[in-house]
């Protein structure tokens, strides 16, 4: 599975100004909601925050992958936020997070959900990819970086 | 029916994709035509779940939860395929196992002495690295028997529907 197939320019923001975990997630959900892919934003937010309460999805090296299964989406929904300053996302290494991949999945779509998360894990496991993505100046550029990495 | 035909045991690999339904339909048609014994296999891909735990994207409780989801999906698909086979008067055996997909398929081919593996159309490979991660691709290469990759699902469906 290619995550670039799940994204488009409207699902990416490179000018994140949020400073809290909840606001970051809210902004990413708003991005998806703008394209009509989420029926109920508050339900989606609640599902993601509940998962975050179990343990932060802030990984190492500035990457966070908030995710949840929710009945408020019909297909996989992925949005990407990039913050140059970084946000305290209670990450595993204690450092600020810069790249936020938010994935919402329908309740009955375990296999594609897992495949998409695994693809995010593989891509973000490459420090060069993360550095390039962090510097993207526009959603278009960010998407191009992801497409190239997936070729 | 060709009771002494070259294909006596067919294994169809079910992965929950639309393509695997066409594979199952074709496998049922072949099983009936050759008088072959048919087995449908679904594998709960635990290696991907472990990969996500290792990457810290999943926590243990989530891994278990998703494993259950995959098992439920597998049961649903196998039940659906069993019903399809029965509707055509074909006996089918179903198996759901957990493990690494390509290893489990190869193991089952040996264990059941399968003559033909039937699988859905492979996904397009966009990069070299995908060939290392795409389980269907790896299975196709590692299978120790002949492999039939089913294409043109619309045509296959017509053949399936026309079969009495």
Coordinates of C-alpha atoms in Angstrom, one line a residue:
Chain A
X1 CA 0.0 0.0 0.0
X2 CA 1.2 3.5 -0.8
X3 CA 0.3 6.3 1.6
X4 CA 0.7 8.8 -1.2
X5 CA -2.5 7.3 -2.6
X6 CA -4.3 8.3 0.5
X7 CA -3.1 11.9 0.5
X8 CA -3.7 14.9 -1.5
X9 CA -2.7 18.6 -1.2
X10 CA -5.8 19.4 0.9
X11 CA -4.9 16.7 3.4
X12 CA -1.5 18.2 4.2
X13 CA -0.5 21.3 6.2
X14 CA 3.1 22.5 6.4
X15 CA 2.3 25.5 8.5
X16 CA 1.3 24.0 11.8
X17 CA 1.1 26.6 14.6
X18 CA -0.6 24.4 17.2
X19 CA 1.2 23.9 20.4
X20 CA -0.7 21.2 22.2
X21 CA -1.4 17.6 21.4
X22 CA -5.2 18.0 21.3
X23 CA -5.0 21.1 19.0
X24 CA -2.6 19.2 16.7
X25 CA -5.1 16.3 16.4
X26 CA -8.0 18.7 16.1
X27 CA -6.3 20.5 13.2
X28 CA -5.5 17.2 11.4
X29 CA -9.1 16.1 11.8
X30 CA -10.3 19.5 10.5
X31 CA -8.2 18.9 7.4
X32 CA -10.0 15.6 6.7
X33 CA -13.3 17.0 7.6
X34 CA -12.9 19.8 5.0
X35 CA -12.9 17.2 2.3
X36 CA -16.0 15.6 3.6
X37 CA -14.4 12.4 4.7
X38 CA -15.4 12.5 8.4
X39 CA -19.1 12.5 9.4
X40 CA -18.5 13.6 13.0
X41 CA -15.4 15.4 14.0
X42 CA -15.9 15.2 17.7
X43 CA -16.4 11.4 17.6
X44 CA -13.1 11.1 15.6
X45 CA -11.3 13.4 18.1
X46 CA -12.6 11.4 21.0
X47 CA -11.4 8.1 19.4
X48 CA -7.9 9.4 18.8
X49 CA -7.6 11.0 22.2
X50 CA -8.7 7.8 23.9
X51 CA -5.9 6.0 22.1
X52 CA -3.4 8.7 23.1
X53 CA -4.4 8.3 26.7
X54 CA -3.3 4.7 26.6
X55 CA 0.1 5.7 25.4
X56 CA 1.3 8.6 23.3
X57 CA 1.9 7.8 19.6
X58 CA 4.7 10.3 19.6
X59 CA 7.6 8.1 18.5
X60 CA 11.3 8.9 18.3
X61 CA 13.0 11.3 15.9
X62 CA 10.2 13.8 15.7
X63 CA 7.4 11.6 14.3
X64 CA 3.9 11.0 15.7
X65 CA 1.3 8.7 14.3
X66 CA -2.0 9.4 16.1
X67 CA -4.6 6.9 14.9
X68 CA -7.9 5.2 15.8
X69 CA -10.7 3.0 14.5
X70 CA -13.9 4.9 14.3
X71 CA -17.4 4.5 12.8
X72 CA -17.3 8.1 11.7
X73 CA -15.2 7.3 8.5
X74 CA -16.1 5.0 5.6
X75 CA -12.6 4.6 4.2
X76 CA -9.1 5.1 5.5
X77 CA -8.4 8.8 6.1
X78 CA -4.9 10.1 6.3
X79 CA -3.8 13.6 7.0
X80 CA -0.3 15.0 7.5
X81 CA 0.9 18.0 9.5
X82 CA 4.4 19.4 9.5
X83 CA 5.6 21.7 12.3
X84 CA 9.0 23.3 11.9
X85 CA 9.1 24.4 15.6
X86 CA 7.9 21.1 16.9
X87 CA 5.2 20.2 19.4
X88 CA 5.4 18.5 22.7
X89 CA 3.6 15.3 21.9
X90 CA 4.9 13.3 24.9
X91 CA 7.1 11.4 22.5
X92 CA 9.2 8.3 23.4
X93 CA 12.5 10.2 23.3
X94 CA 11.1 13.3 25.0
X95 CA 11.9 15.5 22.0
X96 CA 9.4 17.7 20.1
X97 CA 7.5 16.1 17.3
X98 CA 7.6 17.6 13.8
X99 CA 5.8 15.2 11.5
X100 CA 2.2 14.1 12.3
X101 CA 0.5 11.4 10.4
X102 CA -3.1 11.1 11.5
X103 CA -4.8 7.9 10.4
X104 CA -8.5 7.2 10.9
X105 CA -9.9 3.8 9.9
X106 CA -13.4 2.3 9.7
X107 CA -14.0 -0.3 12.3
X108 CA -14.2 -3.1 9.8
X109 CA -11.0 -2.5 7.8
X110 CA -8.3 -4.0 9.9
X111 CA -6.0 -5.2 7.1
X112 CA -5.7 -2.0 5.1
X113 CA -5.4 0.0 8.3
X114 CA -2.5 -2.2 9.5
X115 CA -0.9 -2.0 6.0
X116 CA -1.1 1.8 6.0
X117 CA 0.4 2.1 9.5
X118 CA 3.2 -0.3 8.5
X119 CA 4.0 1.8 5.5
X120 CA 4.2 4.9 7.6
X121 CA 6.5 3.1 10.0
X122 CA 8.8 2.0 7.1
X123 CA 9.0 5.5 5.6
X124 CA 9.5 7.3 8.8
X125 CA 12.2 4.8 9.8
X126 CA 14.4 6.5 7.2
X127 CA 15.9 9.7 8.9
X128 CA 16.7 11.2 5.5
X129 CA 13.1 11.0 4.5
X130 CA 12.0 12.6 7.7
X131 CA 14.5 15.5 7.4
X132 CA 13.3 16.2 3.8
X133 CA 9.7 16.1 4.7
X134 CA 10.2 18.4 7.7
X135 CA 11.6 21.0 5.3
X136 CA 8.8 20.8 2.8
X137 CA 7.6 24.3 1.9
X138 CA 4.2 23.4 0.6
X139 CA 1.7 20.4 0.7
X140 CA 2.5 19.8 -2.9
X141 CA 6.2 19.5 -2.1
X142 CA 5.5 17.2 0.8
X143 CA 3.4 14.9 -1.3
X144 CA 6.1 14.8 -3.9
X145 CA 8.7 13.8 -1.3
X146 CA 6.4 11.0 -0.1
X147 CA 5.7 9.9 -3.7
X148 CA 9.4 9.7 -4.5
X149 CA 10.1 7.7 -1.3
X150 CA 7.5 5.2 -2.3
X151 CA 8.8 4.7 -5.9
Chain B
X1 CA -15.0 -33.4 -14.8
X2 CA -11.5 -34.8 -15.2
X3 CA -11.1 -37.2 -12.3
X4 CA -7.6 -38.3 -13.5
X5 CA -6.6 -34.8 -14.5
X6 CA -3.2 -33.2 -13.7
X7 CA -4.6 -31.1 -10.8
X8 CA -5.9 -33.0 -7.8
X9 CA -5.4 -30.6 -5.0
X10 CA -6.0 -26.8 -5.2
X11 CA -5.2 -24.2 -2.6
X12 CA -6.7 -20.8 -2.8
X13 CA -5.1 -18.0 -0.8
X14 CA -7.6 -15.6 0.7
X15 CA -6.3 -12.2 1.9
X16 CA -9.4 -10.2 2.2
X17 CA -9.0 -8.3 -1.0
X18 CA -11.5 -8.0 -3.8
X19 CA -9.0 -9.9 -6.0
X20 CA -9.1 -12.9 -3.7
X21 CA -12.9 -13.3 -4.4
X22 CA -12.2 -13.7 -8.1
X23 CA -9.4 -16.2 -7.2
X24 CA -11.8 -18.2 -5.1
X25 CA -14.4 -18.2 -7.9
X26 CA -11.8 -19.5 -10.4
X27 CA -10.5 -22.0 -7.9
X28 CA -14.1 -23.3 -7.4
X29 CA -14.6 -23.6 -11.2
X30 CA -11.2 -25.4 -11.6
X31 CA -12.0 -27.8 -8.6
X32 CA -15.2 -28.7 -10.2
X33 CA -13.8 -29.1 -13.7
X34 CA -10.8 -31.3 -12.5
X35 CA -12.6 -33.0 -9.7
X36 CA -9.9 -31.6 -7.4
X37 CA -10.0 -31.2 -3.7
X38 CA -10.2 -27.5 -2.7
X39 CA -8.8 -25.8 0.3
X40 CA -9.1 -22.1 1.1
X41 CA -6.5 -20.6 3.4
X42 CA -6.6 -17.2 5.3
X43 CA -3.6 -16.1 7.3
X44 CA -3.7 -13.6 10.1
X45 CA -0.6 -11.6 9.3
X46 CA 1.0 -11.4 12.7
X47 CA 4.4 -10.1 11.3
X48 CA 2.8 -6.8 10.4
X49 CA 1.3 -6.5 13.8
X50 CA 4.7 -7.2 15.4
X51 CA 6.3 -4.7 13.1
X52 CA 3.9 -2.0 14.4
X53 CA 4.6 -2.9 18.0
X54 CA 8.3 -2.8 17.4
X55 CA 7.9 0.7 15.7
X56 CA 5.9 1.7 18.9
X57 CA 2.9 2.7 16.8
X58 CA 0.9 -0.1 18.4
X59 CA 0.8 -1.0 22.1
X60 CA 0.3 -4.6 23.2
X61 CA -3.4 -4.3 23.8
X62 CA -3.9 -2.8 20.4
X63 CA -2.0 -5.6 18.8
X64 CA -4.3 -8.1 20.4
X65 CA -7.4 -6.1 19.4
X66 CA -6.3 -5.9 15.8
X67 CA -5.4 -9.6 15.7
X68 CA -9.0 -10.3 16.8
X69 CA -10.3 -8.0 14.0
X70 CA -8.2 -9.9 11.5
X71 CA -9.4 -13.2 12.7
X72 CA -13.0 -12.1 12.4
X73 CA -12.3 -10.8 8.9
X74 CA -10.8 -14.1 8.0
X75 CA -13.7 -16.1 9.4
X76 CA -16.1 -13.9 7.5
X77 CA -14.3 -14.3 4.2
X78 CA -13.9 -18.1 4.6
X79 CA -17.5 -18.5 5.4
X80 CA -18.5 -16.4 2.3
X81 CA -16.2 -18.5 0.1
X82 CA -17.6 -21.8 1.6
X83 CA -21.1 -20.7 0.7
X84 CA -19.9 -19.8 -2.9
X85 CA -18.4 -23.3 -3.3
X86 CA -21.5 -25.0 -1.8
X87 CA -23.7 -23.1 -4.2
X88 CA -21.8 -24.8 -7.0
X89 CA -21.8 -28.2 -5.4
X90 CA -18.0 -28.1 -4.7
X91 CA -16.7 -29.4 -1.4
X92 CA -14.3 -27.0 0.3
X93 CA -12.1 -27.2 3.3
X94 CA -11.2 -23.9 5.0
X95 CA -8.3 -23.0 7.3
X96 CA -7.4 -19.9 9.2
X97 CA -3.9 -19.8 10.6
X98 CA -1.7 -17.1 12.2
X99 CA 1.8 -16.4 11.1
X100 CA 4.0 -14.9 8.3
X101 CA 1.9 -15.2 5.2
X102 CA 4.5 -16.5 2.7
X103 CA 5.8 -19.1 5.2
X104 CA 2.4 -20.4 6.1
X105 CA 1.3 -20.7 2.5
X106 CA 4.5 -22.6 1.5
X107 CA 4.1 -24.8 4.6
X108 CA 0.5 -25.6 3.7
X109 CA 1.4 -26.4 0.1
X110 CA 3.9 -29.0 1.3
X111 CA 1.7 -30.4 4.1
X112 CA -1.4 -30.9 1.8
X113 CA 0.7 -31.8 -1.3
X114 CA -1.0 -29.1 -3.3
X115 CA -0.7 -29.2 -7.1
X116 CA -1.9 -25.7 -7.8
X117 CA -1.9 -22.5 -5.8
X118 CA -4.6 -20.0 -6.9
X119 CA -4.3 -16.4 -5.9
X120 CA -5.7 -13.0 -6.7
X121 CA -4.0 -10.5 -9.0
X122 CA -0.8 -9.1 -7.5
X123 CA -0.6 -5.5 -6.6
X124 CA 1.4 -3.2 -8.8
X125 CA 4.9 -3.0 -7.5
X126 CA 6.1 0.6 -7.4
X127 CA 9.5 0.2 -5.8
X128 CA 12.2 -2.3 -5.2
X129 CA 11.5 -2.2 -1.5
X130 CA 7.9 -3.2 -2.1
X131 CA 9.0 -6.5 -3.4
X132 CA 10.4 -7.3 0.0
X133 CA 7.2 -6.3 1.9
X134 CA 4.4 -7.5 -0.4
X135 CA 3.4 -10.8 1.0
X136 CA 1.5 -11.9 -2.1
X137 CA 4.5 -11.2 -4.3
X138 CA 6.8 -13.2 -1.9
X139 CA 4.3 -16.0 -1.8
X140 CA 4.1 -16.1 -5.6
X141 CA 7.9 -16.5 -5.8
X142 CA 8.3 -19.0 -2.9
X143 CA 5.5 -21.4 -3.7
X144 CA 6.7 -24.9 -4.3
X145 CA 4.0 -25.7 -6.8
X146 CA 2.5 -24.1 -9.9
X147 CA 0.8 -20.8 -9.2
X148 CA -2.2 -19.4 -11.0
X149 CA -2.7 -15.6 -10.7
X150 CA -6.3 -14.8 -11.5
X151 CA -6.9 -11.7 -13.6
X152 CA -10.0 -10.2 -15.2
X153 CA -12.4 -10.6 -12.3
X154 CA -15.5 -9.7 -14.5
X155 CA -14.7 -12.6 -16.9
X156 CA -14.1 -14.9 -14.0
X157 CA -17.4 -14.0 -12.4
X158 CA -19.2 -14.7 -15.6
X159 CA -17.6 -18.1 -15.9
X160 CA -18.5 -18.8 -12.2
X161 CA -22.1 -17.7 -12.7
X162 CA -22.5 -19.8 -15.8
X163 CA -21.1 -23.0 -14.2
X164 CA -23.9 -25.3 -13.1

